[in-house]
Coordinates of N, CA, C and O and ligand atoms in Angstrom, one line a residue:
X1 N 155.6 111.0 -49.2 CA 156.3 112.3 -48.9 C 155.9 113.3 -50.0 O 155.6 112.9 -51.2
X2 N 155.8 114.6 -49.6 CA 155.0 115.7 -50.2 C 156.4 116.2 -50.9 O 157.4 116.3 -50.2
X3 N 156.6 116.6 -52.4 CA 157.2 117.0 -53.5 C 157.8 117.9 -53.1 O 156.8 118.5 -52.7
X4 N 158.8 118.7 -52.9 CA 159.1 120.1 -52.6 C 158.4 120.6 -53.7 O 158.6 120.0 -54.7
X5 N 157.8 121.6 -53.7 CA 157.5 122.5 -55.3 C 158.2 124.0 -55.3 O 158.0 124.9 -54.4
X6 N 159.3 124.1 -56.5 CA 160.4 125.2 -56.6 C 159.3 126.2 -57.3 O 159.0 125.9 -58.5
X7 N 158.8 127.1 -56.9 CA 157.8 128.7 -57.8 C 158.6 129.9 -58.2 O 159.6 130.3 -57.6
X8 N 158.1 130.2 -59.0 CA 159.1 131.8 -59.3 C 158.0 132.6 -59.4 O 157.1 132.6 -60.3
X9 N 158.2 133.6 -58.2 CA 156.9 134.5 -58.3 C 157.2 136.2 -58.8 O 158.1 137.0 -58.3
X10 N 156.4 136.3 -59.6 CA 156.9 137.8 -59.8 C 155.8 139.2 -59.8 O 154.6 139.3 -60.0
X11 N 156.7 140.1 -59.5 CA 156.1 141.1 -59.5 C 156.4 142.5 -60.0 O 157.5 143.1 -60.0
X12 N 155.3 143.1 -60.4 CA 156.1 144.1 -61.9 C 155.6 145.9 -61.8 O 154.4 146.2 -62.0
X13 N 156.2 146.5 -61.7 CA 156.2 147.8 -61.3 C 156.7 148.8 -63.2 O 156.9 148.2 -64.2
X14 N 156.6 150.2 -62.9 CA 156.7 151.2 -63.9 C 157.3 152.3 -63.8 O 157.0 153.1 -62.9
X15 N 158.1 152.5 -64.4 CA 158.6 153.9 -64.2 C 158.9 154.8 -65.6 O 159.3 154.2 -66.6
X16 N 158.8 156.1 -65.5 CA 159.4 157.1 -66.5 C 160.6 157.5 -66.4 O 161.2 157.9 -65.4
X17 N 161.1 157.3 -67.6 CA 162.6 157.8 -67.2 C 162.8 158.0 -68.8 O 162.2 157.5 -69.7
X18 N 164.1 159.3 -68.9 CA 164.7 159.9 -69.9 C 166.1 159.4 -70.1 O 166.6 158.8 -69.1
X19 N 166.8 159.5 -71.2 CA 168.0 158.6 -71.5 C 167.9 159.1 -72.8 O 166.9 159.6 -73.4
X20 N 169.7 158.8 -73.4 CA 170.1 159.1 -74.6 C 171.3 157.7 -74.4 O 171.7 157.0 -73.4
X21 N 171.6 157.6 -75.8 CA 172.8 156.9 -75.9 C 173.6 157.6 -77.2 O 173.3 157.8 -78.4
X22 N 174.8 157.9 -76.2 CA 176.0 158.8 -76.3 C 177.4 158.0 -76.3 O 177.7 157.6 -75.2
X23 N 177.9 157.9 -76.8 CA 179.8 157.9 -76.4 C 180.6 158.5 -76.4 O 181.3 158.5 -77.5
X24 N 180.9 159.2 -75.6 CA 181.8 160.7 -75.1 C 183.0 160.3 -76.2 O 183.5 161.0 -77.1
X25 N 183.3 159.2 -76.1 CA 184.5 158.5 -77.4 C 184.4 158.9 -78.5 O 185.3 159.5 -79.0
X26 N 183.4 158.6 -79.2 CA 183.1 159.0 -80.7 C 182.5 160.6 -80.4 O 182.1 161.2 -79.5
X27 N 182.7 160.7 -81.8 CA 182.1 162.2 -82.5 C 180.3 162.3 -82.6 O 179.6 161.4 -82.6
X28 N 180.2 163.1 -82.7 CA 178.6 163.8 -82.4 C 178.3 162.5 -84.0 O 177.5 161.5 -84.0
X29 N 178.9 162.8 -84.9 CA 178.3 162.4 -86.1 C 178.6 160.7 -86.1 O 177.8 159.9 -86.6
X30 N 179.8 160.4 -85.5 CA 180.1 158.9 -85.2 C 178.4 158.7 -84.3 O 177.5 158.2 -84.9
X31 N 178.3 159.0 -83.4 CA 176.7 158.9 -82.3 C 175.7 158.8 -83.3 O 174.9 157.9 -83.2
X32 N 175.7 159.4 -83.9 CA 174.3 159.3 -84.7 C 174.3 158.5 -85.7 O 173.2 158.3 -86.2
X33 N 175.6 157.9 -86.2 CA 175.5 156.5 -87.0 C 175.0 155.5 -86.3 O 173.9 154.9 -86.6
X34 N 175.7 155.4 -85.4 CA 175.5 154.4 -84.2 C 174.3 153.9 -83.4 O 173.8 152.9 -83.1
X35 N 174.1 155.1 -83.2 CA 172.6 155.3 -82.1 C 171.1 156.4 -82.9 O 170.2 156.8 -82.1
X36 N 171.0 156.7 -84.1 CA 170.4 157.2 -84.6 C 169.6 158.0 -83.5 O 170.1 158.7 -82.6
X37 N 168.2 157.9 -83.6 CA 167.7 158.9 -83.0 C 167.9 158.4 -81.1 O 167.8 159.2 -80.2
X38 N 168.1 157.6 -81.1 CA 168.5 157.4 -79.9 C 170.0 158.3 -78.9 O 170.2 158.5 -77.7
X39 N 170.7 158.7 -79.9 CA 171.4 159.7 -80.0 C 171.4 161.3 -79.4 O 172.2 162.0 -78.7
X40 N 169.8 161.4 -79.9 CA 169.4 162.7 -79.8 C 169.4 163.7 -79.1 O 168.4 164.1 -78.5
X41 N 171.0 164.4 -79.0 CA 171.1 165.5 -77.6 C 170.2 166.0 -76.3 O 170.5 166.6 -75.3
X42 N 169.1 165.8 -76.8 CA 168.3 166.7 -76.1 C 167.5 165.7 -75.0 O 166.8 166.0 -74.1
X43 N 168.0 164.2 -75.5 CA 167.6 163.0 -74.9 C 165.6 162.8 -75.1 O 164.8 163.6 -75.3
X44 N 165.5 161.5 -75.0 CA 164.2 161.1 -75.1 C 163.6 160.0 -74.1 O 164.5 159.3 -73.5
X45 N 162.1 159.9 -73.7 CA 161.6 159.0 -72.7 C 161.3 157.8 -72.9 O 161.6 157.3 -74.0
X46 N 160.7 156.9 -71.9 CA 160.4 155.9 -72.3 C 159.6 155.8 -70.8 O 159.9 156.4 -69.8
X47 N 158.5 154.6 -71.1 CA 157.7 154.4 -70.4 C 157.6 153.0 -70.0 O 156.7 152.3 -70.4
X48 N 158.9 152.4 -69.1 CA 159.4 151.1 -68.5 C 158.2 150.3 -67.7 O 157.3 150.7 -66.9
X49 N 158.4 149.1 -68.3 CA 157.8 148.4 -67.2 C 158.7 147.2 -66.6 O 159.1 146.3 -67.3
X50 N 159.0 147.1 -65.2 CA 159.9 146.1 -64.9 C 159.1 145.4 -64.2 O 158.1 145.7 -63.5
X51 N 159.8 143.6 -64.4 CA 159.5 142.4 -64.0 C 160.4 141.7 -63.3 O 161.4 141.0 -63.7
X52 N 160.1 141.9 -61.9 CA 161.3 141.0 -60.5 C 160.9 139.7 -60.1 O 160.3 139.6 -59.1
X53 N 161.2 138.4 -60.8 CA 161.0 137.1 -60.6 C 161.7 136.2 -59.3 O 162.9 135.8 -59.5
X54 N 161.3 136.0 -58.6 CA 162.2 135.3 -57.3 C 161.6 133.9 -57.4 O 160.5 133.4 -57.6
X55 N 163.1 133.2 -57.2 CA 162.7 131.7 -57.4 C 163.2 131.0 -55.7 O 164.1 131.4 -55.0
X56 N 162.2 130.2 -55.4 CA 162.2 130.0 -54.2 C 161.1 128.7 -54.1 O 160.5 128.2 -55.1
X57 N 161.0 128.2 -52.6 CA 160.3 127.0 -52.1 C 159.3 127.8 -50.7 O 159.5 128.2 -49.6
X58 N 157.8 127.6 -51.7 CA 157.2 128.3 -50.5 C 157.4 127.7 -48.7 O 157.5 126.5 -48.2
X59 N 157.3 129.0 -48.0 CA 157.5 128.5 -46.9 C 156.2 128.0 -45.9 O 155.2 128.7 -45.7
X60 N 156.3 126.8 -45.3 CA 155.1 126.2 -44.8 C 154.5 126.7 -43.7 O 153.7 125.9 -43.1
X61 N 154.7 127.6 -43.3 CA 154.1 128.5 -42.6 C 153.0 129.2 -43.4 O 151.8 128.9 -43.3
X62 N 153.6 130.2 -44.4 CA 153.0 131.3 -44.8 C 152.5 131.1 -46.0 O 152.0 132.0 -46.6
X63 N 152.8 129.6 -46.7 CA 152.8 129.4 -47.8 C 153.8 130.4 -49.2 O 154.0 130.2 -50.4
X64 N 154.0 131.3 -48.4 CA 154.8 132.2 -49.3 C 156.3 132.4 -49.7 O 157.1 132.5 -48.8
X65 N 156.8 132.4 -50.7 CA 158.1 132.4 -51.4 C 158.9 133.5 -50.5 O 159.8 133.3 -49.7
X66 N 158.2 134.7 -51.0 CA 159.7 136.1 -50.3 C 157.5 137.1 -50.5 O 156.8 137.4 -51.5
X67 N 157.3 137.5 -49.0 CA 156.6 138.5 -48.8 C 156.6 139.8 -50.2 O 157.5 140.6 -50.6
X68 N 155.2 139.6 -50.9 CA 155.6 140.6 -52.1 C 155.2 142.0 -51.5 O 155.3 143.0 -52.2
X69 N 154.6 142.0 -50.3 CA 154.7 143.5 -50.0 C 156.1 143.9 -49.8 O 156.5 145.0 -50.1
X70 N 156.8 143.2 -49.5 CA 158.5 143.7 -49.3 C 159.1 143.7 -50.2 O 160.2 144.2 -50.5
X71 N 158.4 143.0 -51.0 CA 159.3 142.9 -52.7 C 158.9 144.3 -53.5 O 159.6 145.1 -54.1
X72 N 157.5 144.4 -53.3 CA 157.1 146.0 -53.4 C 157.7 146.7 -53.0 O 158.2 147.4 -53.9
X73 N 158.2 147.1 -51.7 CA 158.7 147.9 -51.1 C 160.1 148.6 -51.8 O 160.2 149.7 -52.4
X74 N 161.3 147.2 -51.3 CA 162.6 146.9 -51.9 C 162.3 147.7 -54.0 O 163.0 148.6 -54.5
X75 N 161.3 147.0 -54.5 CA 161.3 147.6 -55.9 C 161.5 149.1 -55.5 O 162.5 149.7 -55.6
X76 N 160.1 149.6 -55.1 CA 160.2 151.2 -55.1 C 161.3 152.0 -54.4 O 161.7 153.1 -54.7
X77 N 161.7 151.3 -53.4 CA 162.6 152.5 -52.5 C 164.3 151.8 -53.6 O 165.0 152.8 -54.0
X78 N 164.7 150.8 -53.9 CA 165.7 150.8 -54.4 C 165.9 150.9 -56.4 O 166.8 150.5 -57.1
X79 N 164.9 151.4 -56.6 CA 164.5 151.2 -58.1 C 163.4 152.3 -58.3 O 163.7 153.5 -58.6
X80 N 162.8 152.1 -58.3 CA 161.5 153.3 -59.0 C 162.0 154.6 -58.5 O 162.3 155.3 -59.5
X81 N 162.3 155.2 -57.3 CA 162.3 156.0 -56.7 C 163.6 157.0 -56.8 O 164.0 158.0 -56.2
X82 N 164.0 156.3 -57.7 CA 166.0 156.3 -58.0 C 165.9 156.8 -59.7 O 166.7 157.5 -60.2
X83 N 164.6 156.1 -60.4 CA 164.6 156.3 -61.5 C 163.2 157.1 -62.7 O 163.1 157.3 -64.0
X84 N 162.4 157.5 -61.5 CA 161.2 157.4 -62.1 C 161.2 159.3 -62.4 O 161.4 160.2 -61.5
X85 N 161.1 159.5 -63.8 CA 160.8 160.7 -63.9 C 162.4 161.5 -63.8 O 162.4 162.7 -63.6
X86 N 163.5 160.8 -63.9 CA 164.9 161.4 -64.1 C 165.8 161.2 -65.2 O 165.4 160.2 -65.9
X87 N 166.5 161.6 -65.6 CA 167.2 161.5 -66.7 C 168.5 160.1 -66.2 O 169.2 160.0 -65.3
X88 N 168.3 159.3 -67.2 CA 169.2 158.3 -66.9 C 170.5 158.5 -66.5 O 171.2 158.4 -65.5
X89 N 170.8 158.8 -67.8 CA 172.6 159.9 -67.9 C 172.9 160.3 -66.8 O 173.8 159.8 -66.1
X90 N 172.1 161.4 -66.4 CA 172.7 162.5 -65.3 C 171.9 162.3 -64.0 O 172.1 163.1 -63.0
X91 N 171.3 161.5 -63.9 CA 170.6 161.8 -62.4 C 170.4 160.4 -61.5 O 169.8 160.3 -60.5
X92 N 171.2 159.5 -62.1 CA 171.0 158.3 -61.5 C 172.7 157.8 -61.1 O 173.6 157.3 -61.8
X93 N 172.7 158.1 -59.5 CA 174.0 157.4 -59.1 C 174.5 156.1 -59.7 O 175.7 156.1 -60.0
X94 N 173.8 155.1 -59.9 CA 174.1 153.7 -60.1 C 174.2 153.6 -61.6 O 174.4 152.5 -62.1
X95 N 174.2 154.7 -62.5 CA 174.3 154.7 -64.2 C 175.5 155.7 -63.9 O 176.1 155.8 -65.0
X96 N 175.9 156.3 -63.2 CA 176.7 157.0 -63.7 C 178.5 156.6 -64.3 O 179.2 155.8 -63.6
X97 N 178.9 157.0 -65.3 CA 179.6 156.6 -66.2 C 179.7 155.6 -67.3 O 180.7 155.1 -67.9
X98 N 178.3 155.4 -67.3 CA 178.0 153.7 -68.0 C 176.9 154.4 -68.9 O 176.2 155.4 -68.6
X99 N 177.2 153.7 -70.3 CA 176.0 153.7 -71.3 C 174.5 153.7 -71.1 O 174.1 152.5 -71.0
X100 N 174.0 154.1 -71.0 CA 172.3 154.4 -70.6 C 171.6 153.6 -71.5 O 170.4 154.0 -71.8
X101 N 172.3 152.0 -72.1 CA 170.9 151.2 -72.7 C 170.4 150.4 -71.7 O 170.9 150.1 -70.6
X102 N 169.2 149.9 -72.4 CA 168.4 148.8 -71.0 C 169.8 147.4 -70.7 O 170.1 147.0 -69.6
X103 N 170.4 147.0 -72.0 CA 171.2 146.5 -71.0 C 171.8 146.4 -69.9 O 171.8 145.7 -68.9
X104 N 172.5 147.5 -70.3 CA 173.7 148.3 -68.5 C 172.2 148.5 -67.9 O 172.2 147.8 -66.8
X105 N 171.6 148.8 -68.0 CA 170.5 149.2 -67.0 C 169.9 148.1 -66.1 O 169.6 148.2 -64.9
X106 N 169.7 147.2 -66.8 CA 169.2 145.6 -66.0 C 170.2 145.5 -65.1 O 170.0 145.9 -63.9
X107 N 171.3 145.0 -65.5 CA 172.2 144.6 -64.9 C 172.2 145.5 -63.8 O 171.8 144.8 -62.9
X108 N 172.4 146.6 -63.3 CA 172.3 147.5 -62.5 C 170.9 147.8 -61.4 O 170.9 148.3 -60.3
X109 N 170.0 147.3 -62.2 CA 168.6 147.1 -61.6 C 169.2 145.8 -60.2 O 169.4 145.7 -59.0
X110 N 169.3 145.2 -61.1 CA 170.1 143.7 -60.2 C 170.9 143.8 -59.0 O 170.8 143.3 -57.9
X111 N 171.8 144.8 -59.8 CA 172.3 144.6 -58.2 C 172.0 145.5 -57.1 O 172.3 145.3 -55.9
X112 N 171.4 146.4 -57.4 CA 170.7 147.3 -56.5 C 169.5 146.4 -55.9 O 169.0 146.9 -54.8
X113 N 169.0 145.6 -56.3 CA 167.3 144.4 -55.7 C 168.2 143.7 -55.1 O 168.2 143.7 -53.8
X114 N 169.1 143.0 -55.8 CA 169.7 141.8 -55.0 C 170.1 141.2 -53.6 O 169.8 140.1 -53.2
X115 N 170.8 142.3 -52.9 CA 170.6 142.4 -51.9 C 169.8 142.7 -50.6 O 170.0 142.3 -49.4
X116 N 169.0 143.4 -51.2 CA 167.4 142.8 -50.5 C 166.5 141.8 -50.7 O 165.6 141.6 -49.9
X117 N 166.7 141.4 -51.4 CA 165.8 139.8 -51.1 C 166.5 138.8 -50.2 O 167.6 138.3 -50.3
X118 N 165.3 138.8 -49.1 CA 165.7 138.2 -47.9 C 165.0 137.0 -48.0 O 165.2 136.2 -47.1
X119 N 164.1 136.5 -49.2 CA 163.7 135.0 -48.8 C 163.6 134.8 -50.5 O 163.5 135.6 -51.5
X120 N 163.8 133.4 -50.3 CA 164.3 133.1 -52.4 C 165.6 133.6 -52.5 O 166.6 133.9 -51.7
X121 N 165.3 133.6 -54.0 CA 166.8 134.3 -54.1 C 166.2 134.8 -56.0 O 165.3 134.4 -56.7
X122 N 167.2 135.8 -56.1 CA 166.4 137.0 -57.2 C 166.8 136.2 -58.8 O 167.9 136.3 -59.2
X123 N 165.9 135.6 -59.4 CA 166.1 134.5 -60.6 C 165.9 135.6 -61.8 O 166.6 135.2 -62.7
X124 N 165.2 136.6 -62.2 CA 165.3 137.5 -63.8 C 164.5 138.4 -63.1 O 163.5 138.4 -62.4
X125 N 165.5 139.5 -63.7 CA 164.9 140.4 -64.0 C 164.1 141.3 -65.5 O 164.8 142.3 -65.7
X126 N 163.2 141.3 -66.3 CA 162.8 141.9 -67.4 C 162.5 143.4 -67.7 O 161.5 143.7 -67.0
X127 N 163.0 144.2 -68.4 CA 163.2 145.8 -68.2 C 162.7 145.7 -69.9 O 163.4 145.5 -70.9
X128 N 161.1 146.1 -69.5 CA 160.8 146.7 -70.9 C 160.2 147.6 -71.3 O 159.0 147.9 -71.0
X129 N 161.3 148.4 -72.5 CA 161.4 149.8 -72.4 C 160.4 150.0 -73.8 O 160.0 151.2 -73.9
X130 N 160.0 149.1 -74.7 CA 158.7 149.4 -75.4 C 157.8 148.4 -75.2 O 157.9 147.7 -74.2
X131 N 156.9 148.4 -76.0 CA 155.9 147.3 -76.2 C 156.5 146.0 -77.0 O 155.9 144.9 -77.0
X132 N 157.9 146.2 -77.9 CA 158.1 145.5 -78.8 C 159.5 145.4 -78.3 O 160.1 144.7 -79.0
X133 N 160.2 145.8 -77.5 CA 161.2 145.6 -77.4 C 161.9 145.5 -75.7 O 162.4 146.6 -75.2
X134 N 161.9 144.9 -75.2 CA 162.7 144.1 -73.7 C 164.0 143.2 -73.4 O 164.5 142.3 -74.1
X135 N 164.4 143.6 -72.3 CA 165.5 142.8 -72.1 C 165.6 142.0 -70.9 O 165.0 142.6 -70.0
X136 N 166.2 140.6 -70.4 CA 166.0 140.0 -69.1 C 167.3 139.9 -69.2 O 167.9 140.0 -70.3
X137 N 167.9 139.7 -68.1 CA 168.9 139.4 -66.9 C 168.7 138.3 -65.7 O 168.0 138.2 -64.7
X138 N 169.6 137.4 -66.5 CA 169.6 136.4 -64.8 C 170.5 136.4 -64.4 O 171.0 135.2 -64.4
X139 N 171.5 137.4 -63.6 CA 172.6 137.4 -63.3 C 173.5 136.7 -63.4 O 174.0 136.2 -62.4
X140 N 173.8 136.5 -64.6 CA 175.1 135.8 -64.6 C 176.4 136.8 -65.1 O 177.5 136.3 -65.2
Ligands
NI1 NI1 165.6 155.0 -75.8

């Protein structure tokens, strides 16, 4: 008998997006303890790269986990397209009233993918917003 073999296949897309981290709670000068230049009223960019991992049993047909043209798709129409080139703060339905760090932001990436993956099922997401610094989410 042939092994099932469990794959996690991923695929990784880019986007520009602007953001500040603020708390309407604290004082301008409380923000800038807190969040130093990240703070910075006038907000600043960042040049994301996200990583959508689906863990799954290829299927014996197609040999394939979850179709990554659809995983393409699903990324751009519910993620890039929502976030690429907008200010996080103000222009993104799914951030609005939540802190604009990559944390809240994963988490939020998540559940906007989640429900489109129609084969697998959606195992990390990785949202990284420098070269030196990233965050993953496995929905829990
Ligand atoms: Ni930043």
């Amino acid at each position: 008998m042939t092994k099932t073999k469990l794959v996690y296949i991923t695929r990784k897309t880019h986007f520009n997006a602007a953001h500040r981290l603020y708390n309407p709670l604290f004082t301008d000068e409380e923000n800038e303890v807190r969040f130093g230049k990240c703070a910075n009223k006038n907000f600043h960019g960042h040049n994301f790269d996200l990583f959508v991992t689906i863990k799954g049993i290829a299927d014996t047909q197609t040999g394939m986990v979850m179709d990554l043209r659809i995983l393409k798709t699903v990324m751009q129409e519910y993620v890039v397209d929502k976030l690429d080139h907008k200010n996080i703060n103000e222009d993104v339905d799914f951030m609005k009233g939540k802190m604009a760090s990559i944390e809240n932001l994963v988490a939020e990436i998540w559940n906007q993918l989640e429900p489109h993956i129609s084969k697998g099922t959606l195992h990390c997401i990785k949202l990284c917003e420098t070269d030196n610094q990233f965050v993953e989410y496995y929905g829990e």
